[in-house]
Amino acid sequence: MVNQMALSVTIAAPQGRSGKTTVSLGLCAALRRCGLVVQPFKKGPDYIDPSWLTATGRSCRNLDAVLMSEGTLLASFQHACEGASFALIEGAMGLYDGFDSGGWGSTSHIAKLVGSPIILVVNAARMTRSVAAMVSGYQHFEPDSNIRGVVLNNVASSQHKQKLVRAIEQYCQIPVVGCIPRDPTLSITERHLGLTPFREIGKEESIDRIAHQFESYLDTDTVLAIASEAQTSHTPDIAPMEGKPVVGGVPSVLGRRARVGVMLDRAFTFYYPENLEALTQAGAELVLIDSMHHQTLPDIDGLYIGGGFPEVFAEELEANSRLRQDIRRAIEDDLPVYAECAGLMYLCRAIQWHDRWYEMVGAIPAEVEMRPKIQGHGYTRVEVARQNPFFSVGQSFWGHEFHHSTISPSGTLNFAYRMLRGRGIDGKADGIVYKNVLACYTHLHALGVPQWAEAFVALAAKKQHSLVTLPT
């Protein structure tokens, strides 16, 4: 266990869409109602599930053994747990599904790494005694699986519940710590990239309702007992967090820190908290921008446009022509801009959505079309092959992509990255470079690529210097 002060459990499942997020959300909220300070985590690179867990009180952190080293992951976990009394880790996909056939980066791998017991969420629809065979199989697939409890989801009736609980307790010798009835009001709406982000829905009452209901569905006392029993005094050797930037960063000009705008609203929601913190620690002051309501850019020295769903809000983005034109002018004046996925789409000339085209910023000579099937999904590895404002040629790093869109050039595009793994923009390249803009489908995590924040803030500070007229 990394942090002896914080208890922890990992919420896992045999497969995706078993109800992990709803159970994690309900358990987080129920534990908070018990007076605990809960720090949520999400296994893997996902942005959307963490948006819901963050709504329970503390920023959800991602634990990803591909995007960051094990030492960095452990140090990040320990740092995030400071001030918390309970850590809840939501898994991804199936318990043993990882980057390779050995399960590297799986939920099981992460749980073992941080010393967290596992509670398995099982979709119990249309089964009774067979549920024990499933749970037993997961218990024994790896000799040290550390599965300590089960939550049954989609339970049809009290009779169904009785049969399920009896089978698990008889054949698996672990407790059932929750029975969730079949209730569509407990589900979270989905769209083409998964769950709908919490920022788009913004219904605090839905979380309160789930928490209230889950208090009767979950045995929080047994969950706490499982976490307490698993807690150990053993602390693994933790390597330095290579992704943690030095606080202080780039010198300011005239007493002001370099200001980096962050486009954060319903259309652009995908930001790792560590990325924003890395920019701050590297010396930046962050300035939040709403792409649909701000008419002009504030006084900034750099702009960060993250992922999200610009196609869903294409009409609103198009309507705010003043901001789009201001961004275009700023780019022509060499404003440093780093854009990921949705940000890349926004900087193109137009986005097609539901058989209509919507005008965007137009700094990148390309059009974006939404496709019915996923175009890029999974981990990427890129090699920097062309000079650009943010990275040195020859550098390589891991990232991830998840997009339904494709980009059709209507002019010359210069690419910074050569794809070693993943699709990127055309299967071979990613990272469009124009002036001080770098726009790509690949998302990076600052703890795995610490140079990014330092380079970004240095570039912003250089822009800030260029705007200062020194006295003669």
mmCIF file of C-alpha atoms in Angstrom, residues 78-463:
data_model
loop_
_atom_site.group_PDB
_atom_site.id
_atom_site.type_symbol
_atom_site.label_atom_id
_atom_site.label_comp_id
_atom_site.label_asym_id
_atom_site.label_seq_id
_atom_site.Cartn_x
_atom_site.Cartn_y
_atom_site.Cartn_z
ATOM 1 C CA GLN A 78 0.516 8.655 -3.203
ATOM 2 C CA HIS A 79 0.497 12.383 -3.906
ATOM 3 C CA ALA A 80 -3.201 12.406 -4.835
ATOM 4 C CA CYS A 81 -4.111 10.484 -1.671
ATOM 5 C CA GLU A 82 -2.703 13.205 0.572
ATOM 6 C CA GLY A 83 -5.544 14.529 2.683
ATOM 7 C CA ALA A 84 -7.857 11.652 1.715
ATOM 8 C CA SER A 85 -9.083 8.850 3.954
ATOM 9 C CA PHE A 86 -10.223 6.536 1.165
ATOM 10 C CA ALA A 87 -9.014 5.887 -2.390
ATOM 11 C CA LEU A 88 -11.427 4.406 -4.917
ATOM 12 C CA ILE A 89 -10.034 3.122 -8.212
ATOM 13 C CA GLU A 90 -12.418 2.435 -11.071
ATOM 14 C CA GLY A 91 -11.089 -0.149 -13.502
ATOM 15 C CA ALA A 92 -11.555 -0.314 -17.264
ATOM 16 C CA MET A 93 -12.781 -3.060 -19.579
ATOM 17 C CA GLY A 94 -12.365 -6.524 -18.057
ATOM 18 C CA LEU A 95 -10.289 -7.090 -14.924
ATOM 19 C CA TYR A 96 -7.398 -8.768 -16.758
ATOM 20 C CA ASP A 97 -7.530 -6.816 -20.025
ATOM 21 C CA GLY A 98 -4.287 -4.942 -20.556
ATOM 22 C CA PHE A 99 -1.860 -3.625 -23.131
ATOM 23 C CA ASP A 100 -0.534 -7.080 -24.037
ATOM 24 C CA SER A 101 -1.319 -10.772 -23.556
ATOM 25 C CA GLY A 102 0.398 -10.683 -20.174
ATOM 26 C CA GLY A 103 -2.037 -8.066 -18.884
ATOM 27 C CA TRP A 104 0.380 -5.159 -18.533
ATOM 28 C CA GLY A 105 -1.553 -2.078 -17.479
ATOM 29 C CA SER A 106 -4.724 -4.042 -16.698
ATOM 30 C CA THR A 107 -6.969 -3.221 -13.759
ATOM 31 C CA SER A 108 -5.496 -6.253 -11.991
ATOM 32 C CA HIS A 109 -1.965 -4.962 -12.612
ATOM 33 C CA ILE A 110 -2.785 -1.506 -11.254
ATOM 34 C CA ALA A 111 -4.577 -2.923 -8.184
ATOM 35 C CA LYS A 112 -1.551 -5.074 -7.339
ATOM 36 C CA LEU A 113 0.804 -2.173 -7.908
ATOM 37 C CA VAL A 114 -0.938 0.070 -5.375
ATOM 38 C CA GLY A 115 -1.976 -2.764 -3.024
ATOM 39 C CA SER A 116 -5.719 -2.339 -3.440
ATOM 40 C CA PRO A 117 -8.310 -5.136 -2.928
ATOM 41 C CA ILE A 118 -10.739 -5.751 -5.783
ATOM 42 C CA ILE A 119 -14.522 -5.675 -5.723
ATOM 43 C CA LEU A 120 -15.937 -7.335 -8.834
ATOM 44 C CA VAL A 121 -19.077 -5.844 -10.407
ATOM 45 C CA VAL A 122 -21.038 -8.558 -12.210
ATOM 46 C CA ASN A 123 -23.962 -8.030 -14.552
ATOM 47 C CA ALA A 124 -26.227 -10.717 -13.090
ATOM 48 C CA ALA A 125 -29.011 -10.450 -15.646
ATOM 49 C CA ARG A 126 -30.399 -13.814 -16.761
ATOM 50 C CA MET A 127 -28.239 -16.002 -14.520
ATOM 51 C CA THR A 128 -28.360 -17.512 -11.021
ATOM 52 C CA ARG A 129 -25.918 -20.262 -9.960
ATOM 53 C CA SER A 130 -23.730 -19.630 -13.012
ATOM 54 C CA VAL A 131 -22.630 -16.361 -11.455
ATOM 55 C CA ALA A 132 -20.464 -18.371 -9.057
ATOM 56 C CA ALA A 133 -18.672 -20.062 -11.958
ATOM 57 C CA MET A 134 -17.886 -16.662 -13.437
ATOM 58 C CA VAL A 135 -16.623 -15.161 -10.184
ATOM 59 C CA SER A 136 -14.626 -18.289 -9.328
ATOM 60 C CA GLY A 137 -12.973 -18.185 -12.730
ATOM 61 C CA TYR A 138 -11.846 -14.623 -12.143
ATOM 62 C CA GLN A 139 -10.651 -15.494 -8.642
ATOM 63 C CA HIS A 140 -8.381 -18.258 -9.920
ATOM 64 C CA PHE A 141 -7.223 -16.907 -13.287
ATOM 65 C CA GLU A 142 -4.284 -15.312 -11.495
ATOM 66 C CA PRO A 143 -3.056 -16.845 -8.232
ATOM 67 C CA ASP A 144 -2.990 -13.520 -6.381
ATOM 68 C CA SER A 145 -6.103 -11.905 -7.851
ATOM 69 C CA ASN A 146 -7.097 -10.291 -4.527
ATOM 70 C CA ILE A 147 -10.827 -10.286 -5.361
ATOM 71 C CA ARG A 148 -12.420 -9.689 -1.969
ATOM 72 C CA GLY A 149 -16.058 -8.897 -2.727
ATOM 73 C CA VAL A 150 -18.780 -8.822 -5.365
ATOM 74 C CA VAL A 151 -21.421 -6.301 -6.397
ATOM 75 C CA LEU A 152 -24.329 -7.784 -8.333
ATOM 76 C CA ASN A 153 -25.862 -5.486 -10.935
ATOM 77 C CA ASN A 154 -29.196 -5.799 -12.760
ATOM 78 C CA VAL A 155 -30.806 -7.950 -10.081
ATOM 79 C CA ALA A 156 -34.397 -8.689 -11.116
ATOM 80 C CA SER A 157 -36.081 -9.476 -7.788
ATOM 81 C CA SER A 158 -35.544 -10.452 -4.162
ATOM 82 C CA GLN A 159 -35.760 -14.119 -5.164
ATOM 83 C CA HIS A 160 -33.132 -13.566 -7.860
ATOM 84 C CA LYS A 161 -30.926 -11.812 -5.318
ATOM 85 C CA GLN A 162 -31.242 -14.688 -2.847
ATOM 86 C CA LYS A 163 -30.128 -17.279 -5.406
ATOM 87 C CA LEU A 164 -27.182 -15.188 -6.567
ATOM 88 C CA VAL A 165 -25.907 -14.418 -3.071
ATOM 89 C CA ARG A 166 -26.237 -18.035 -1.956
ATOM 90 C CA ALA A 167 -24.242 -19.291 -4.966
ATOM 91 C CA ILE A 168 -21.377 -16.819 -4.516
ATOM 92 C CA GLU A 169 -21.069 -17.310 -0.778
ATOM 93 C CA GLN A 170 -21.159 -21.110 -1.171
ATOM 94 C CA TYR A 171 -18.705 -21.522 -4.052
ATOM 95 C CA CYS A 172 -16.519 -18.411 -3.895
ATOM 96 C CA GLN A 173 -16.251 -17.759 -0.136
ATOM 97 C CA ILE A 174 -16.351 -13.995 -0.536
ATOM 98 C CA PRO A 175 -19.130 -11.592 0.469
ATOM 99 C CA VAL A 176 -21.635 -9.918 -1.782
ATOM 100 C CA VAL A 177 -21.277 -6.264 -0.797
ATOM 101 C CA GLY A 178 -24.011 -4.881 -3.022
ATOM 102 C CA CYS A 179 -27.085 -5.797 -5.040
ATOM 103 C CA ILE A 180 -28.190 -3.192 -7.574
ATOM 104 C CA PRO A 181 -31.717 -3.661 -8.925
ATOM 105 C CA ARG A 182 -32.549 -3.460 -12.586
ATOM 106 C CA ASP A 183 -33.319 0.261 -12.813
ATOM 107 C CA PRO A 184 -32.725 2.368 -15.952
ATOM 108 C CA THR A 185 -32.761 5.577 -13.883
ATOM 109 C CA LEU A 186 -29.445 4.514 -12.347
ATOM 110 C CA SER A 187 -27.664 4.422 -15.707
ATOM 111 C CA ILE A 188 -25.641 7.241 -17.267
ATOM 112 C CA THR A 189 -26.441 8.260 -20.842
ATOM 113 C CA GLU A 190 -24.006 7.293 -23.599
ATOM 114 C CA ARG A 191 -22.932 8.508 -27.027
ATOM 115 C CA HIS A 192 -20.379 7.568 -29.688
ATOM 116 C CA LEU A 193 -17.273 7.846 -27.471
ATOM 117 C CA GLY A 194 -18.833 6.305 -24.360
ATOM 118 C CA LEU A 195 -20.664 7.945 -21.469
ATOM 119 C CA THR A 196 -21.842 11.528 -21.798
ATOM 120 C CA PRO A 197 -19.411 13.809 -19.882
ATOM 121 C CA PHE A 198 -20.747 15.137 -16.591
ATOM 122 C CA ARG A 199 -20.010 18.747 -17.612
ATOM 123 C CA GLU A 200 -22.551 18.441 -20.441
ATOM 124 C CA ILE A 201 -25.294 17.163 -18.166
ATOM 125 C CA GLY A 202 -24.273 18.928 -14.978
ATOM 126 C CA LYS A 203 -27.004 17.416 -12.855
ATOM 127 C CA GLU A 204 -25.728 17.369 -9.297
ATOM 128 C CA GLU A 205 -29.110 16.040 -8.243
ATOM 129 C CA SER A 206 -28.510 12.861 -10.270
ATOM 130 C CA ILE A 207 -25.415 12.147 -8.181
ATOM 131 C CA ASP A 208 -27.292 12.887 -4.972
ATOM 132 C CA ARG A 209 -30.081 10.582 -6.088
ATOM 133 C CA ILE A 210 -27.674 7.766 -6.924
ATOM 134 C CA ALA A 211 -25.880 8.234 -3.600
ATOM 135 C CA HIS A 212 -29.138 8.130 -1.669
ATOM 136 C CA GLN A 213 -30.256 4.950 -3.429
ATOM 137 C CA PHE A 214 -26.871 3.260 -3.176
ATOM 138 C CA GLU A 215 -26.830 3.652 0.582
ATOM 139 C CA SER A 216 -29.477 0.944 0.696
ATOM 140 C CA TYR A 217 -27.952 -1.147 -2.101
ATOM 141 C CA LEU A 218 -24.334 -1.262 -0.865
ATOM 142 C CA ASP A 219 -22.913 -2.629 2.373
ATOM 143 C CA THR A 220 -20.425 0.155 3.054
ATOM 144 C CA ASP A 221 -19.397 -1.376 6.383
ATOM 145 C CA THR A 222 -18.214 -4.530 4.629
ATOM 146 C CA VAL A 223 -16.479 -2.487 1.931
ATOM 147 C CA LEU A 224 -14.578 -0.606 4.636
ATOM 148 C CA ALA A 225 -13.735 -3.883 6.370
ATOM 149 C CA ILE A 226 -12.336 -5.295 3.113
ATOM 150 C CA ALA A 227 -10.228 -2.180 2.625
ATOM 151 C CA SER A 228 -8.986 -2.295 6.225
ATOM 152 C CA GLU A 229 -8.010 -5.964 6.023
ATOM 153 C CA ALA A 230 -6.021 -5.353 2.854
ATOM 154 C CA GLN A 231 -4.098 -2.427 4.260
ATOM 155 C CA THR A 232 -0.464 -3.340 4.895
ATOM 156 C CA SER A 233 2.560 -1.630 6.338
ATOM 157 C CA HIS A 234 4.641 -2.646 3.321
ATOM 158 C CA THR A 235 5.608 0.354 1.209
ATOM 159 C CA PRO A 236 7.143 -0.331 -2.226
ATOM 160 C CA ASP A 237 10.213 1.495 -3.419
ATOM 161 C CA ILE A 238 8.979 4.510 -5.336
ATOM 162 C CA ALA A 239 11.084 5.915 -8.127
ATOM 163 C CA PRO A 240 11.165 9.695 -8.546
ATOM 164 C CA MET A 241 8.142 11.075 -10.390
ATOM 165 C CA GLU A 242 9.860 11.890 -13.656
ATOM 166 C CA GLY A 243 6.709 13.602 -14.832
ATOM 167 C CA LYS A 244 6.632 16.161 -12.019
ATOM 168 C CA PRO A 245 7.847 19.548 -13.252
ATOM 169 C CA VAL A 246 9.942 21.855 -11.131
ATOM 170 C CA VAL A 247 7.828 24.474 -9.387
ATOM 171 C CA GLY A 248 8.833 27.974 -10.374
ATOM 172 C CA GLY A 249 9.360 27.410 -14.055
ATOM 173 C CA VAL A 250 9.951 30.091 -16.638
ATOM 174 C CA PRO A 251 10.686 33.649 -15.456
ATOM 175 C CA SER A 252 7.842 36.139 -15.788
ATOM 176 C CA VAL A 253 7.913 39.466 -17.547
ATOM 177 C CA LEU A 254 7.187 42.698 -15.652
ATOM 178 C CA GLY A 255 6.081 40.651 -12.633
ATOM 179 C CA ARG A 256 3.440 38.685 -14.546
ATOM 180 C CA ARG A 257 3.514 34.956 -15.202
ATOM 181 C CA ALA A 258 3.019 33.732 -18.749
ATOM 182 C CA ARG A 259 -0.722 33.291 -19.228
ATOM 183 C CA VAL A 260 -1.986 30.144 -20.946
ATOM 184 C CA GLY A 261 -5.624 30.076 -21.984
ATOM 185 C CA VAL A 262 -7.477 26.786 -21.485
ATOM 186 C CA MET A 263 -10.651 26.273 -23.502
ATOM 187 C CA LEU A 264 -12.889 24.568 -20.944
ATOM 188 C CA ASP A 265 -16.635 24.309 -21.526
ATOM 189 C CA ARG A 266 -19.243 21.802 -22.703
ATOM 190 C CA ALA A 267 -17.531 21.318 -26.083
ATOM 191 C CA PHE A 268 -13.996 20.944 -24.721
ATOM 192 C CA THR A 269 -13.875 18.874 -21.542
ATOM 193 C CA PHE A 270 -10.979 16.428 -21.889
ATOM 194 C CA TYR A 271 -8.091 17.600 -19.727
ATOM 195 C CA TYR A 272 -5.989 15.577 -17.317
ATOM 196 C CA PRO A 273 -5.697 17.541 -14.058
ATOM 197 C CA GLU A 274 -1.980 16.698 -14.080
ATOM 198 C CA ASN A 275 -1.584 18.468 -17.433
ATOM 199 C CA LEU A 276 -3.092 21.664 -16.070
ATOM 200 C CA GLU A 277 -1.052 21.356 -12.883
ATOM 201 C CA ALA A 278 2.113 20.780 -14.911
ATOM 202 C CA LEU A 279 1.546 24.035 -16.780
ATOM 203 C CA THR A 280 1.034 25.878 -13.503
ATOM 204 C CA GLN A 281 4.099 24.286 -11.921
ATOM 205 C CA ALA A 282 6.145 25.192 -14.987
ATOM 206 C CA GLY A 283 5.275 28.836 -14.383
ATOM 207 C CA ALA A 284 2.001 29.514 -16.198
ATOM 208 C CA GLU A 285 -1.112 31.279 -15.021
ATOM 209 C CA LEU A 286 -4.132 29.475 -16.457
ATOM 210 C CA VAL A 287 -7.009 31.498 -17.910
ATOM 211 C CA LEU A 288 -10.259 29.637 -18.612
ATOM 212 C CA ILE A 289 -12.048 30.366 -21.891
ATOM 213 C CA ASP A 290 -15.575 29.432 -22.971
ATOM 214 C CA SER A 291 -15.642 28.758 -26.712
ATOM 215 C CA MET A 292 -19.362 29.430 -26.990
ATOM 216 C CA HIS A 293 -19.733 32.551 -24.850
ATOM 217 C CA HIS A 294 -16.458 34.511 -24.847
ATOM 218 C CA GLN A 295 -16.455 36.866 -27.819
ATOM 219 C CA THR A 296 -12.702 37.516 -27.872
ATOM 220 C CA LEU A 297 -9.568 35.968 -26.443
ATOM 221 C CA PRO A 298 -8.448 37.340 -23.091
ATOM 222 C CA ASP A 299 -4.915 38.630 -22.613
ATOM 223 C CA ILE A 300 -3.010 35.351 -23.045
ATOM 224 C CA ASP A 301 0.430 34.212 -24.224
ATOM 225 C CA GLY A 302 -0.561 30.670 -25.212
ATOM 226 C CA LEU A 303 -3.680 28.590 -25.832
ATOM 227 C CA TYR A 304 -4.443 24.963 -24.884
ATOM 228 C CA ILE A 305 -7.474 23.368 -26.593
ATOM 229 C CA GLY A 306 -8.180 19.867 -25.306
ATOM 230 C CA GLY A 307 -10.471 17.078 -26.410
ATOM 231 C CA GLY A 308 -14.227 16.882 -26.314
ATOM 232 C CA PHE A 309 -17.204 16.923 -28.662
ATOM 233 C CA PRO A 310 -17.055 19.974 -30.956
ATOM 234 C CA GLU A 311 -19.319 18.209 -33.452
ATOM 235 C CA VAL A 312 -22.148 18.077 -30.900
ATOM 236 C CA PHE A 313 -21.823 21.831 -30.332
ATOM 237 C CA ALA A 314 -20.831 22.738 -33.891
ATOM 238 C CA GLU A 315 -23.761 25.112 -34.340
ATOM 239 C CA GLU A 316 -22.866 27.080 -31.205
ATOM 240 C CA LEU A 317 -19.167 27.133 -32.118
ATOM 241 C CA GLU A 318 -19.949 28.387 -35.612
ATOM 242 C CA ALA A 319 -22.265 31.067 -34.211
ATOM 243 C CA ASN A 320 -19.435 32.539 -32.137
ATOM 244 C CA SER A 321 -17.661 33.899 -35.200
ATOM 245 C CA ARG A 322 -15.955 36.728 -33.313
ATOM 246 C CA LEU A 323 -13.981 34.332 -31.122
ATOM 247 C CA ARG A 324 -13.107 32.095 -34.074
ATOM 248 C CA GLN A 325 -11.797 35.075 -36.012
ATOM 249 C CA ASP A 326 -9.857 36.320 -32.995
ATOM 250 C CA ILE A 327 -8.185 32.929 -32.562
ATOM 251 C CA ARG A 328 -7.276 32.903 -36.261
ATOM 252 C CA ARG A 329 -5.738 36.371 -35.986
ATOM 253 C CA ALA A 330 -3.803 35.364 -32.857
ATOM 254 C CA ILE A 331 -2.426 32.274 -34.597
ATOM 255 C CA GLU A 332 -1.249 34.409 -37.519
ATOM 256 C CA ASP A 333 0.475 36.609 -34.926
ATOM 257 C CA ASP A 334 2.370 33.510 -33.678
ATOM 258 C CA LEU A 335 0.338 32.709 -30.557
ATOM 259 C CA PRO A 336 1.541 29.303 -29.244
ATOM 260 C CA VAL A 337 -1.360 26.847 -29.495
ATOM 261 C CA TYR A 338 -1.424 23.192 -28.465
ATOM 262 C CA ALA A 339 -4.578 21.364 -29.607
ATOM 263 C CA GLU A 340 -5.618 17.744 -29.050
ATOM 264 C CA CYS A 341 -8.318 15.905 -31.033
ATOM 265 C CA ALA A 342 -11.351 18.188 -30.562
ATOM 266 C CA GLY A 343 -8.944 21.116 -30.533
ATOM 267 C CA LEU A 344 -7.480 19.929 -33.827
ATOM 268 C CA MET A 345 -10.992 19.675 -35.293
ATOM 269 C CA TYR A 346 -11.878 23.173 -34.083
ATOM 270 C CA LEU A 347 -8.811 24.692 -35.757
ATOM 271 C CA CYS A 348 -9.738 23.205 -39.150
ATOM 272 C CA ARG A 349 -11.896 25.035 -41.702
ATOM 273 C CA ALA A 350 -15.146 23.157 -41.115
ATOM 274 C CA ILE A 351 -16.769 20.190 -39.360
ATOM 275 C CA GLN A 352 -19.432 18.006 -40.965
ATOM 276 C CA TRP A 353 -22.125 16.812 -38.567
ATOM 277 C CA HIS A 354 -25.490 15.275 -39.487
ATOM 278 C CA ASP A 355 -25.182 16.163 -43.185
ATOM 279 C CA ARG A 356 -24.346 19.799 -42.561
ATOM 280 C CA TRP A 357 -21.059 21.710 -42.601
ATOM 281 C CA TYR A 358 -20.155 24.169 -39.834
ATOM 282 C CA GLU A 359 -17.408 26.770 -40.122
ATOM 283 C CA MET A 360 -14.596 26.593 -37.577
ATOM 284 C CA VAL A 361 -11.402 28.613 -36.995
ATOM 285 C CA GLY A 362 -9.802 27.863 -40.359
ATOM 286 C CA ALA A 363 -6.150 28.038 -39.332
ATOM 287 C CA ILE A 364 -5.579 24.485 -40.606
ATOM 288 C CA PRO A 365 -6.435 23.957 -44.304
ATOM 289 C CA ALA A 366 -8.575 20.860 -43.849
ATOM 290 C CA GLU A 367 -12.168 19.725 -43.377
ATOM 291 C CA VAL A 368 -13.366 17.317 -40.688
ATOM 292 C CA GLU A 369 -15.927 14.600 -41.372
ATOM 293 C CA MET A 370 -17.606 12.473 -38.713
ATOM 294 C CA ARG A 371 -17.735 8.752 -39.503
ATOM 295 C CA PRO A 372 -20.148 6.123 -38.140
ATOM 296 C CA LYS A 373 -17.271 3.836 -37.141
ATOM 297 C CA ILE A 374 -14.303 4.549 -34.882
ATOM 298 C CA GLN A 375 -11.307 5.749 -36.895
ATOM 299 C CA GLY A 376 -8.659 5.675 -34.196
ATOM 300 C CA HIS A 377 -8.845 4.030 -30.786
ATOM 301 C CA GLY A 378 -6.105 2.960 -28.396
ATOM 302 C CA TYR A 379 -2.579 3.751 -27.376
ATOM 303 C CA THR A 380 -0.351 5.587 -29.795
ATOM 304 C CA ARG A 381 3.384 5.989 -29.960
ATOM 305 C CA VAL A 382 4.805 8.866 -31.943
ATOM 306 C CA GLU A 383 8.274 9.888 -33.020
ATOM 307 C CA VAL A 384 8.961 13.565 -33.580
ATOM 308 C CA ALA A 385 10.117 13.717 -37.199
ATOM 309 C CA ARG A 386 9.812 17.418 -38.040
ATOM 310 C CA GLN A 387 10.806 20.624 -36.313
ATOM 311 C CA ASN A 388 7.942 22.090 -34.289
ATOM 312 C CA PRO A 389 7.488 24.557 -31.424
ATOM 313 C CA PHE A 390 7.007 21.971 -28.636
ATOM 314 C CA PHE A 391 9.272 18.929 -29.062
ATOM 315 C CA SER A 392 12.768 18.100 -30.260
ATOM 316 C CA VAL A 393 13.221 16.020 -33.398
ATOM 317 C CA GLY A 394 13.961 12.397 -32.512
ATOM 318 C CA GLN A 395 11.961 12.384 -29.290
ATOM 319 C CA SER A 396 9.275 9.704 -28.931
ATOM 320 C CA PHE A 397 6.478 9.202 -26.431
ATOM 321 C CA TRP A 398 3.252 7.318 -25.707
ATOM 322 C CA GLY A 399 -0.206 8.792 -26.039
ATOM 323 C CA HIS A 400 -3.707 7.631 -26.897
ATOM 324 C CA GLU A 401 -6.449 8.413 -29.420
ATOM 325 C CA PHE A 402 -10.201 7.907 -29.640
ATOM 326 C CA HIS A 403 -12.000 9.554 -32.542
ATOM 327 C CA HIS A 404 -14.735 8.998 -35.108
ATOM 328 C CA SER A 405 -13.589 11.850 -37.336
ATOM 329 C CA THR A 406 -11.272 12.002 -40.328
ATOM 330 C CA ILE A 407 -9.447 14.988 -41.783
ATOM 331 C CA SER A 408 -9.366 15.801 -45.500
ATOM 332 C CA PRO A 409 -6.663 18.323 -46.442
ATOM 333 C CA SER A 410 -7.611 21.209 -48.702
ATOM 334 C CA GLY A 411 -4.069 22.568 -48.649
ATOM 335 C CA THR A 412 -0.544 21.564 -47.666
ATOM 336 C CA LEU A 413 -0.191 20.011 -44.209
ATOM 337 C CA ASN A 414 3.120 19.684 -42.370
ATOM 338 C CA PHE A 415 3.270 16.854 -39.836
ATOM 339 C CA ALA A 416 5.460 16.761 -36.729
ATOM 340 C CA TYR A 417 4.911 13.117 -35.782
ATOM 341 C CA ARG A 418 5.594 9.808 -37.452
ATOM 342 C CA MET A 419 3.221 7.140 -36.142
ATOM 343 C CA LEU A 420 5.011 4.166 -34.585
ATOM 344 C CA ARG A 421 1.707 2.839 -33.265
ATOM 345 C CA GLY A 422 -1.874 3.971 -33.869
ATOM 346 C CA ARG A 423 -3.627 5.809 -36.676
ATOM 347 C CA GLY A 424 -3.107 9.508 -36.014
ATOM 348 C CA ILE A 425 -4.388 11.622 -38.900
ATOM 349 C CA ASP A 426 -3.742 9.345 -41.877
ATOM 350 C CA GLY A 427 -2.251 6.138 -40.475
ATOM 351 C CA LYS A 428 1.287 7.415 -40.970
ATOM 352 C CA ALA A 429 1.494 10.853 -39.384
ATOM 353 C CA ASP A 430 0.000 13.114 -36.741
ATOM 354 C CA GLY A 431 0.666 16.541 -35.295
ATOM 355 C CA ILE A 432 -0.068 19.307 -37.800
ATOM 356 C CA VAL A 433 2.401 22.185 -37.516
ATOM 357 C CA TYR A 434 1.526 25.724 -38.548
ATOM 358 C CA LYS A 435 3.480 28.694 -37.172
ATOM 359 C CA ASN A 436 3.390 28.126 -33.359
ATOM 360 C CA VAL A 437 0.509 25.647 -33.566
ATOM 361 C CA LEU A 438 0.801 21.909 -32.930
ATOM 362 C CA ALA A 439 -2.526 20.109 -33.418
ATOM 363 C CA CYS A 440 -2.906 16.333 -33.213
ATOM 364 C CA TYR A 441 -5.289 13.455 -32.566
ATOM 365 C CA THR A 442 -2.868 12.019 -29.998
ATOM 366 C CA HIS A 443 -3.557 12.909 -26.368
ATOM 367 C CA LEU A 444 -0.530 12.983 -24.074
ATOM 368 C CA HIS A 445 -0.233 12.794 -20.294
ATOM 369 C CA ALA A 446 2.118 15.305 -18.685
ATOM 370 C CA LEU A 447 3.433 12.756 -16.170
ATOM 371 C CA GLY A 448 4.721 10.671 -19.076
ATOM 372 C CA VAL A 449 5.913 13.617 -21.188
ATOM 373 C CA PRO A 450 7.220 16.231 -18.719
ATOM 374 C CA GLN A 451 8.969 18.204 -21.475
ATOM 375 C CA TRP A 452 5.591 19.234 -22.892
ATOM 376 C CA ALA A 453 4.576 21.651 -20.125
ATOM 377 C CA GLU A 454 8.054 23.120 -19.812
ATOM 378 C CA ALA A 455 8.267 23.738 -23.559
ATOM 379 C CA PHE A 456 4.737 25.158 -23.713
ATOM 380 C CA VAL A 457 5.322 27.651 -20.911
ATOM 381 C CA ALA A 458 8.743 28.619 -22.289
ATOM 382 C CA LEU A 459 7.100 29.292 -25.646
ATOM 383 C CA ALA A 460 4.360 31.342 -23.987
ATOM 384 C CA ALA A 461 6.952 33.317 -22.032
ATOM 385 C CA LYS A 462 8.844 33.990 -25.254
ATOM 386 C CA LYS A 463 5.626 35.297 -26.793
#
